[in-house]
Amino acid sequence: MTDFNKRLDQYADLLVRVGINLQPGQELIITSSIEHADLARRVVAKAYDAGARRVSVDWSDPQTSRMTLARADAEALGEYPAPLAKWREEHLEKGGAQLAIVGNDPKLMAGIDPQRISTLQQATARATQAIAGYTATMRRSWSIGAAAVQGWADSAMAHLPAEERVPALWDAILKACRVYGDNDPVADWQVHLARLAKWVTFLNEKKFARLHYKGPGTDLVIDLPQNHVWISAGNAANEKGVPFCPNMPTEEVFTAPAREGVNGVVRSTLPLNYGGTLIKELSLRFEKGRVVAFSASEGQEVLQGLFDTDEGARYLGEVALVPIDSPINQTGILFYNTLFDENASCHLAVGRAYPICVEGGGSMSSEQRLAAGLNQSVTHVDFMIGSPALDIDGELPTGELVPLFRKGMWV
Amino acid sequence: MTDFNKRLDQYADLLVRVGINLQPGQELIITSSIEHADLARRVVAKAYDAGARRVSVDWSDPQTSRMTLARADAEALGEYPAPLAKWREEHLEKGGAQLAIVGNDPKLMAGIDPQRISTLQQATARATQAIAGYTATMRRSWSIGAAAVQGWADSAMAHLPAEERVPALWDAILKACRVYGDNDPVADWQVHLARLAKWVTFLNEKKFARLHYKGPGTDLVIDLPQNHVWISAGNAANEKGVPFCPNMPTEEVFTAPAREGVNGVVRSTLPLNYGGTLIKELSLRFEKGRVVAFSASEGQEVLQGLFDTDEGARYLGEVALVPIDSPINQTGILFYNTLFDENASCHLAVGRAYPICVEGGGSMSSEQRLAAGLNQSVTHVDFMIGSPALDIDGELPTGELVPLFRKGMWV
């Protein structure tokens, strides 16, 4: 077995044992592009090694998706087949786990009418709302991993000759996921997750009332809900108390902002890949939590579609802290993929808040969540704001300011 | 564009325009292995060219299927997810068309416990019964095409060096489907389908009471139902009267035998690939339509599983006439794939009869179909009996014998 094959198997094993933490007798659905079949098949094998009752793969094909977005009847794009969502819902209902393997050409949807992309995205978000409910509340174990493909590597590794890009991207993915030569990735992840859990403990003890962000194009104050809870992958566990790691890689600690307590301006520091379209130099102005003005140097129309998804798409749902010395940021690579880029630096998300980000949120009704300050939406989209010029202060309930980040790093 | 790419596009076009005969505004679901993505994507493009409202691909992966058959919980194999069948049912209900792209390694399931294969096959057949109803009655347009893959080529082209097998198999597939160098495949298919329709007219005018088969290991008499109808792809049309061609290639004219009117013995002349297992030298003894004894030199256990599917699996559901000078037989290749091998020579099928094979059968109730002599089952499996030593006589209602086949050829 070559070194590369060995490391792919280690990554597959890591996704099953640490990402999902699959329990004997549990079922697993993997969503994967057909172009990621090599990794997906390795995960299937590792899941059966771990005692899976059954493993199913829900395949998609980016080329077919592009043709459909470009050429299908406009009305048909708004019709997500309900039984396909039902299948995954029933699986989660019965306690099944879910793994997504991601990694597409970020320019896949270039040239497609943004209105058509929005129609499909909104229909999908609506139809899969119950599925998102299971993952957002952490009731079920789920994770996201990544696999390299040429189209993605062409963006992330554009500085290299074409034939070197896929191997280089794989190398970056595996390093970002702590799969090196001779280390024990599972053991390394336990150490890493314990460290994230420690930051979370610190932040939860401080009970900050609000966060102050300052940087180029950014002057933002984010109130935190009274009973907010900071979370990291180091603290994630499902309904039964079985720990899992929702993203691989992951470097973030995050909580929910108070829905109506966000004021000021913020500018993104990395392009955002939304449904195959890049949104660059996003700038948002918030008043009482709501986006009242927005602009982007590219992808403005897709951004409009995002904010038109529902009212909640105009409010923040996540605030996440990541130091710029994260292994992902240290690769120096812009991955053009949220799973990686969001773990390179501090970020925010518009849309749905994770209910578990306030005490008891997991078992609250919709109305109670809203009252607790948790935003609600069918969508959830991250954008990066970290940089070597970002400072963050935490304001204690007493009004005292505690420096948290200076020049993009934990103080 | 290379010649090969041109011919693949012609084949994709043929599947859409002659196989499905897709109408503008119609939806299409393609079922395909991820290993057939090249042909599947070409079909998607041709379907949008033809004005498809939306095209979806229901992907599967033979490697994942094998792992699941080998390693999933035994009980889980008997649980086909109902929503996945529901999705395709709703599609057909709304008038959608269906195309299957087939072509697997015939040894894919070698070494897997036949009992587990039977469990999965039976669960699938039960869950997809409504779907099979739409296709068996020809209410909807459907077709089956094929694509080469290494595992299949390794069997069908074993006499060639490994790297020449896939191109050689593609060549054989395209020739069998009348996609040559400079011909117009769509026009050639219209001529071919008209010829099949002519045989059907002759047989339907004669109204034979029964057929007598004689050959090595075969001495069989098959009664035909009183109002039987001979069918070929040249006569296939959906509920709305739109013609389509259910198989590409196709050379057969077929009808239903009288369920309880089959007596004698028959021996298969080609191996049968059933769910990835080869069944060789199948020999069946019929009494009053029922299989009362069976044997095979290989695959006996899988055969047992097939006959245990339901009571109807032990009765014949199809009788088909194909001369041994068919283009497929002339390639001299054993394809190890029913779509091709059944069109190389005369064959029979156990299991479900096509209701349209008796007058008015499409709109009969289950009870009426049974009374009309049509067999019912969740399964339908073809096996080949044609050879240069096969003679067939048709017996007129007067008792007079009309020679139909001598030495495997139309008289």
mmCIF file of N, CA and C in Angstrom, chain A residues 27 34-35 37 41-42 44-46 48-50 52-57 59-64 67-69 71-73 75-84 86-87 90 94 120, chain B residues 27 34-35 37 41-42 44-46 48-50 52-57 59-64 67-69 71-73 75-84 86-87 90 94 120:
data_model
loop_
_atom_site.group_PDB
_atom_site.id
_atom_site.type_symbol
_atom_site.label_atom_id
_atom_site.label_comp_id
_atom_site.label_asym_id
_atom_site.label_seq_id
_atom_site.Cartn_x
_atom_site.Cartn_y
_atom_site.Cartn_z
ATOM 1 N N GLU A 27 -26.724 2.838 11.820
ATOM 2 C CA GLU A 27 -26.713 2.991 10.363
ATOM 3 C C GLU A 27 -26.085 4.332 9.986
ATOM 4 N N ILE A 34 -20.020 11.734 -6.934
ATOM 5 C CA ILE A 34 -19.465 10.518 -7.548
ATOM 6 C C ILE A 34 -17.963 10.679 -7.794
ATOM 7 N N GLU A 35 -17.502 11.928 -7.832
ATOM 8 C CA GLU A 35 -16.067 12.160 -8.038
ATOM 9 C C GLU A 35 -15.258 11.876 -6.774
ATOM 10 N N ALA A 37 -15.674 9.064 -5.072
ATOM 11 C CA ALA A 37 -15.972 7.646 -4.820
ATOM 12 C C ALA A 37 -14.824 6.940 -4.091
ATOM 13 N N ARG A 41 -15.828 5.111 -0.709
ATOM 14 C CA ARG A 41 -15.756 3.650 -0.567
ATOM 15 C C ARG A 41 -14.887 3.251 0.625
ATOM 16 N N ARG A 42 -13.794 3.992 0.843
ATOM 17 C CA ARG A 42 -12.951 3.688 2.009
ATOM 18 C C ARG A 42 -13.731 3.927 3.308
ATOM 19 N N VAL A 44 -17.005 3.672 3.631
ATOM 20 C CA VAL A 44 -17.972 2.572 3.743
ATOM 21 C C VAL A 44 -17.289 1.360 4.401
ATOM 22 N N ALA A 45 -16.097 1.022 3.923
ATOM 23 C CA ALA A 45 -15.371 -0.134 4.474
ATOM 24 C C ALA A 45 -15.058 0.069 5.959
ATOM 25 N N LYS A 46 -14.587 1.278 6.319
ATOM 26 C CA LYS A 46 -14.241 1.557 7.721
ATOM 27 C C LYS A 46 -15.496 1.543 8.600
ATOM 28 N N TYR A 48 -18.169 -0.336 8.102
ATOM 29 C CA TYR A 48 -18.500 -1.745 8.368
ATOM 30 C C TYR A 48 -17.493 -2.347 9.359
ATOM 31 N N ASP A 49 -16.219 -1.939 9.259
ATOM 32 C CA ASP A 49 -15.227 -2.375 10.267
ATOM 33 C C ASP A 49 -15.708 -2.005 11.673
ATOM 34 N N ALA A 50 -16.330 -0.820 11.776
ATOM 35 C CA ALA A 50 -16.764 -0.324 13.091
ATOM 36 C C ALA A 50 -18.100 -0.920 13.520
ATOM 37 N N ALA A 52 -21.100 -1.051 11.544
ATOM 38 C CA ALA A 52 -22.317 -0.425 11.008
ATOM 39 C C ALA A 52 -23.365 -1.483 10.672
ATOM 40 N N ARG A 53 -24.635 -1.165 10.963
ATOM 41 C CA ARG A 53 -25.732 -2.069 10.595
ATOM 42 C C ARG A 53 -25.914 -2.058 9.079
ATOM 43 N N ARG A 54 -25.904 -0.873 8.508
ATOM 44 C CA ARG A 54 -25.940 -0.708 7.057
ATOM 45 C C ARG A 54 -25.386 0.661 6.718
ATOM 46 N N VAL A 55 -24.678 0.752 5.595
ATOM 47 C CA VAL A 55 -24.148 2.024 5.117
ATOM 48 C C VAL A 55 -24.736 2.286 3.734
ATOM 49 N N SER A 56 -25.308 3.463 3.541
ATOM 50 C CA SER A 56 -25.834 3.840 2.230
ATOM 51 C C SER A 56 -25.116 5.096 1.765
ATOM 52 N N VAL A 57 -24.946 5.220 0.462
ATOM 53 C CA VAL A 57 -24.349 6.438 -0.075
ATOM 54 C C VAL A 57 -25.373 7.138 -0.962
ATOM 55 N N TRP A 59 -25.456 9.494 -3.642
ATOM 56 C CA TRP A 59 -24.501 10.075 -4.593
ATOM 57 C C TRP A 59 -25.098 11.277 -5.318
ATOM 58 N N SER A 60 -24.254 12.229 -5.639
ATOM 59 C CA SER A 60 -24.652 13.304 -6.540
ATOM 60 C C SER A 60 -23.535 13.501 -7.553
ATOM 61 N N ASP A 61 -23.830 14.258 -8.591
ATOM 62 C CA ASP A 61 -22.814 14.504 -9.617
ATOM 63 C C ASP A 61 -22.817 15.987 -9.960
ATOM 64 N N PRO A 62 -21.703 16.660 -9.695
ATOM 65 C CA PRO A 62 -21.659 18.100 -9.954
ATOM 66 C C PRO A 62 -21.962 18.455 -11.419
ATOM 67 N N GLN A 63 -21.525 17.623 -12.361
ATOM 68 C CA GLN A 63 -21.760 17.936 -13.783
ATOM 69 C C GLN A 63 -23.255 17.882 -14.110
ATOM 70 N N THR A 64 -23.925 16.859 -13.581
ATOM 71 C CA THR A 64 -25.363 16.742 -13.803
ATOM 72 C C THR A 64 -26.097 17.898 -13.117
ATOM 73 N N MET A 67 -25.822 20.957 -15.241
ATOM 74 C CA MET A 67 -26.710 20.911 -16.418
ATOM 75 C C MET A 67 -28.149 21.205 -16.003
ATOM 76 N N THR A 68 -28.553 20.628 -14.877
ATOM 77 C CA THR A 68 -29.928 20.828 -14.411
ATOM 78 C C THR A 68 -30.154 22.288 -14.034
ATOM 79 N N LEU A 69 -29.192 22.886 -13.311
ATOM 80 C CA LEU A 69 -29.339 24.294 -12.950
ATOM 81 C C LEU A 69 -29.395 25.175 -14.190
ATOM 82 N N ARG A 71 -30.337 24.182 -17.338
ATOM 83 C CA ARG A 71 -31.254 23.857 -18.430
ATOM 84 C C ARG A 71 -32.632 23.356 -18.011
ATOM 85 N N ALA A 72 -32.821 22.965 -16.762
ATOM 86 C CA ALA A 72 -34.139 22.436 -16.374
ATOM 87 C C ALA A 72 -35.173 23.563 -16.401
ATOM 88 N N ASP A 73 -36.424 23.179 -16.474
ATOM 89 C CA ASP A 73 -37.531 24.126 -16.388
ATOM 90 C C ASP A 73 -37.417 24.927 -15.086
ATOM 91 N N GLU A 75 -39.537 26.291 -13.118
ATOM 92 C CA GLU A 75 -40.449 25.884 -12.056
ATOM 93 C C GLU A 75 -39.964 24.597 -11.389
ATOM 94 N N ALA A 76 -39.422 23.684 -12.201
ATOM 95 C CA ALA A 76 -38.957 22.391 -11.675
ATOM 96 C C ALA A 76 -37.843 22.587 -10.646
ATOM 97 N N LEU A 77 -37.041 23.642 -10.804
ATOM 98 C CA LEU A 77 -35.941 23.891 -9.860
ATOM 99 C C LEU A 77 -36.471 24.171 -8.453
ATOM 100 N N GLY A 78 -37.710 24.633 -8.366
ATOM 101 C CA GLY A 78 -38.295 24.933 -7.061
ATOM 102 C C GLY A 78 -39.001 23.744 -6.434
ATOM 103 N N GLU A 79 -38.942 22.579 -7.096
ATOM 104 C CA GLU A 79 -39.637 21.381 -6.600
ATOM 105 C C GLU A 79 -38.629 20.341 -6.125
ATOM 106 N N TYR A 80 -38.302 20.349 -4.861
ATOM 107 C CA TYR A 80 -37.413 19.321 -4.320
ATOM 108 C C TYR A 80 -38.245 18.061 -4.057
ATOM 109 N N PRO A 81 -37.836 16.884 -4.573
ATOM 110 C CA PRO A 81 -38.666 15.679 -4.384
ATOM 111 C C PRO A 81 -38.757 15.298 -2.899
ATOM 112 N N ALA A 82 -39.956 15.439 -2.339
ATOM 113 C CA ALA A 82 -40.167 15.205 -0.904
ATOM 114 C C ALA A 82 -39.699 13.819 -0.440
ATOM 115 N N PRO A 83 -39.915 12.732 -1.216
ATOM 116 C CA PRO A 83 -39.496 11.422 -0.705
ATOM 117 C C PRO A 83 -37.983 11.325 -0.462
ATOM 118 N N LEU A 84 -37.192 12.056 -1.240
ATOM 119 C CA LEU A 84 -35.737 11.981 -1.032
ATOM 120 C C LEU A 84 -35.358 12.571 0.326
ATOM 121 N N LYS A 86 -37.474 12.651 2.839
ATOM 122 C CA LYS A 86 -38.120 11.726 3.778
ATOM 123 C C LYS A 86 -37.190 10.550 4.122
ATOM 124 N N TRP A 87 -36.511 10.039 3.112
ATOM 125 C CA TRP A 87 -35.592 8.924 3.317
ATOM 126 C C TRP A 87 -34.547 9.268 4.374
ATOM 127 N N GLU A 90 -36.198 9.756 7.917
ATOM 128 C CA GLU A 90 -36.525 8.490 8.600
ATOM 129 C C GLU A 90 -35.256 7.848 9.166
ATOM 130 N N LYS A 94 -34.574 7.182 13.194
ATOM 131 C CA LYS A 94 -34.229 5.882 13.775
ATOM 132 C C LYS A 94 -32.845 5.883 14.439
ATOM 133 N N LEU A 120 -33.288 26.927 -6.446
ATOM 134 C CA LEU A 120 -32.949 25.558 -6.053
ATOM 135 C C LEU A 120 -32.504 25.495 -4.592
ATOM 136 N N GLU B 27 -40.336 14.691 -17.760
ATOM 137 C CA GLU B 27 -39.197 14.488 -16.852
ATOM 138 C C GLU B 27 -38.607 13.109 -17.058
ATOM 139 N N ILE B 34 -22.219 4.678 -10.873
ATOM 140 C CA ILE B 34 -21.310 5.833 -10.955
ATOM 141 C C ILE B 34 -20.189 5.553 -11.954
ATOM 142 N N GLU B 35 -19.961 4.274 -12.264
ATOM 143 C CA GLU B 35 -18.923 3.923 -13.235
ATOM 144 C C GLU B 35 -19.383 4.189 -14.672
ATOM 145 N N ALA B 37 -20.749 7.096 -15.514
ATOM 146 C CA ALA B 37 -21.028 8.541 -15.484
ATOM 147 C C ALA B 37 -20.828 9.183 -16.857
ATOM 148 N N ARG B 41 -23.950 11.205 -18.275
ATOM 149 C CA ARG B 41 -23.910 12.658 -18.472
ATOM 150 C C ARG B 41 -24.256 13.032 -19.910
ATOM 151 N N ARG B 42 -23.800 12.221 -20.869
ATOM 152 C CA ARG B 42 -24.160 12.503 -22.271
ATOM 153 C C ARG B 42 -25.667 12.373 -22.473
ATOM 154 N N VAL B 44 -27.955 12.873 -20.136
ATOM 155 C CA VAL B 44 -28.561 14.049 -19.495
ATOM 156 C C VAL B 44 -28.559 15.227 -20.477
ATOM 157 N N ALA B 45 -27.423 15.455 -21.115
ATOM 158 C CA ALA B 45 -27.307 16.575 -22.065
ATOM 159 C C ALA B 45 -28.279 16.399 -23.239
ATOM 160 N N LYS B 46 -28.353 15.181 -23.782
ATOM 161 C CA LYS B 46 -29.248 14.924 -24.925
ATOM 162 C C LYS B 46 -30.715 15.060 -24.504
ATOM 163 N N TYR B 48 -31.857 17.114 -22.173
ATOM 164 C CA TYR B 48 -32.167 18.548 -22.136
ATOM 165 C C TYR B 48 -32.272 19.106 -23.557
ATOM 166 N N ASP B 49 -31.427 18.603 -24.484
ATOM 167 C CA ASP B 49 -31.560 19.005 -25.894
ATOM 168 C C ASP B 49 -32.973 18.723 -26.395
ATOM 169 N N ALA B 50 -33.528 17.591 -25.938
ATOM 170 C CA ALA B 50 -34.852 17.170 -26.409
ATOM 171 C C ALA B 50 -35.983 17.884 -25.661
ATOM 172 N N ALA B 52 -36.326 18.158 -22.085
ATOM 173 C CA ALA B 52 -36.711 17.595 -20.786
ATOM 174 C C ALA B 52 -37.027 18.713 -19.791
ATOM 175 N N ARG B 53 -38.074 18.498 -18.988
ATOM 176 C CA ARG B 53 -38.406 19.468 -17.929
ATOM 177 C C ARG B 53 -37.337 19.422 -16.847
ATOM 178 N N ARG B 54 -36.974 18.215 -16.452
ATOM 179 C CA ARG B 54 -35.883 18.008 -15.504
ATOM 180 C C ARG B 54 -35.369 16.590 -15.680
ATOM 181 N N VAL B 55 -34.063 16.407 -15.518
ATOM 182 C CA VAL B 55 -33.452 15.078 -15.583
ATOM 183 C C VAL B 55 -32.764 14.812 -14.248
ATOM 184 N N SER B 56 -33.052 13.675 -13.643
ATOM 185 C CA SER B 56 -32.395 13.291 -12.392
ATOM 186 C C SER B 56 -31.680 11.971 -12.613
ATOM 187 N N VAL B 57 -30.572 11.795 -11.928
ATOM 188 C CA VAL B 57 -29.863 10.525 -12.012
ATOM 189 C C VAL B 57 -29.864 9.869 -10.636
ATOM 190 N N TRP B 59 -28.001 7.422 -8.806
ATOM 191 C CA TRP B 59 -26.716 6.737 -8.920
ATOM 192 C C TRP B 59 -26.609 5.563 -7.963
ATOM 193 N N SER B 60 -25.905 4.535 -8.388
ATOM 194 C CA SER B 60 -25.534 3.464 -7.475
ATOM 195 C C SER B 60 -24.059 3.148 -7.702
ATOM 196 N N ASP B 61 -23.489 2.392 -6.799
ATOM 197 C CA ASP B 61 -22.074 2.030 -6.924
ATOM 198 C C ASP B 61 -21.915 0.541 -6.665
ATOM 199 N N PRO B 62 -21.473 -0.210 -7.662
ATOM 200 C CA PRO B 62 -21.345 -1.664 -7.485
ATOM 201 C C PRO B 62 -20.422 -2.049 -6.325
ATOM 202 N N GLN B 63 -19.371 -1.268 -6.094
ATOM 203 C CA GLN B 63 -18.432 -1.614 -5.016
ATOM 204 C C GLN B 63 -19.105 -1.461 -3.647
ATOM 205 N N THR B 64 -19.864 -0.377 -3.493
ATOM 206 C CA THR B 64 -20.588 -0.164 -2.243
ATOM 207 C C THR B 64 -21.658 -1.234 -2.065
ATOM 208 N N MET B 67 -20.062 -4.384 -0.834
ATOM 209 C CA MET B 67 -19.694 -4.313 0.592
ATOM 210 C C MET B 67 -20.929 -4.478 1.467
ATOM 211 N N THR B 68 -22.019 -3.836 1.055
ATOM 212 C CA THR B 68 -23.253 -3.928 1.834
ATOM 213 C C THR B 68 -23.794 -5.347 1.818
ATOM 214 N N LEU B 69 -23.803 -5.984 0.643
ATOM 215 C CA LEU B 69 -24.270 -7.376 0.571
ATOM 216 C C LEU B 69 -23.402 -8.283 1.427
ATOM 217 N N ARG B 71 -21.481 -7.344 4.106
ATOM 218 C CA ARG B 71 -21.182 -6.978 5.490
ATOM 219 C C ARG B 71 -22.321 -6.348 6.283
ATOM 220 N N ALA B 72 -23.393 -5.918 5.639
ATOM 221 C CA ALA B 72 -24.485 -5.291 6.394
ATOM 222 C C ALA B 72 -25.181 -6.329 7.259
ATOM 223 N N ASP B 73 -25.884 -5.851 8.263
ATOM 224 C CA ASP B 73 -26.712 -6.716 9.092
ATOM 225 C C ASP B 73 -27.716 -7.472 8.212
ATOM 226 N N GLU B 75 -30.669 -8.614 8.666
ATOM 227 C CA GLU B 75 -32.036 -8.109 8.686
ATOM 228 C C GLU B 75 -32.159 -6.829 7.858
ATOM 229 N N ALA B 76 -31.118 -6.003 7.913
ATOM 230 C CA ALA B 76 -31.144 -4.730 7.177
ATOM 231 C C ALA B 76 -31.261 -4.969 5.671
ATOM 232 N N LEU B 77 -30.717 -6.084 5.174
ATOM 233 C CA LEU B 77 -30.785 -6.388 3.736
ATOM 234 C C LEU B 77 -32.224 -6.576 3.274
ATOM 235 N N GLY B 78 -33.102 -6.961 4.197
ATOM 236 C CA GLY B 78 -34.502 -7.170 3.850
ATOM 237 C C GLY B 78 -35.348 -5.908 3.950
ATOM 238 N N GLU B 79 -34.707 -4.768 4.288
ATOM 239 C CA GLU B 79 -35.448 -3.508 4.473
ATOM 240 C C GLU B 79 -35.109 -2.523 3.363
ATOM 241 N N TYR B 80 -35.881 -2.524 2.312
ATOM 242 C CA TYR B 80 -35.674 -1.540 1.242
ATOM 243 C C TYR B 80 -36.315 -0.218 1.681
ATOM 244 N N PRO B 81 -35.560 0.912 1.641
ATOM 245 C CA PRO B 81 -36.138 2.180 2.133
ATOM 246 C C PRO B 81 -37.321 2.617 1.263
ATOM 247 N N ALA B 82 -38.510 2.584 1.844
ATOM 248 C CA ALA B 82 -39.738 2.881 1.095
ATOM 249 C C ALA B 82 -39.707 4.245 0.389
ATOM 250 N N PRO B 83 -39.162 5.312 1.017
ATOM 251 C CA PRO B 83 -39.208 6.611 0.325
ATOM 252 C C PRO B 83 -38.446 6.609 -1.010
ATOM 253 N N LEU B 84 -37.399 5.799 -1.109
ATOM 254 C CA LEU B 84 -36.642 5.781 -2.366
ATOM 255 C C LEU B 84 -37.493 5.212 -3.497
ATOM 256 N N LYS B 86 -40.781 5.358 -3.420
ATOM 257 C CA LYS B 86 -41.847 6.368 -3.538
ATOM 258 C C LYS B 86 -41.447 7.480 -4.516
ATOM 259 N N TRP B 87 -40.216 7.886 -4.443
ATOM 260 C CA TRP B 87 -39.712 8.957 -5.321
ATOM 261 C C TRP B 87 -39.908 8.586 -6.794
ATOM 262 N N GLU B 90 -43.714 8.335 -7.704
ATOM 263 C CA GLU B 90 -44.360 9.645 -7.922
ATOM 264 C C GLU B 90 -43.961 10.214 -9.281
ATOM 265 N N LYS B 94 -46.607 10.960 -12.379
ATOM 266 C CA LYS B 94 -46.763 12.254 -13.056
ATOM 267 C C LYS B 94 -46.402 12.187 -14.541
ATOM 268 N N LEU B 120 -31.993 -9.497 -0.368
ATOM 269 C CA LEU B 120 -31.991 -8.141 -0.924
ATOM 270 C C LEU B 120 -32.841 -8.064 -2.198
#
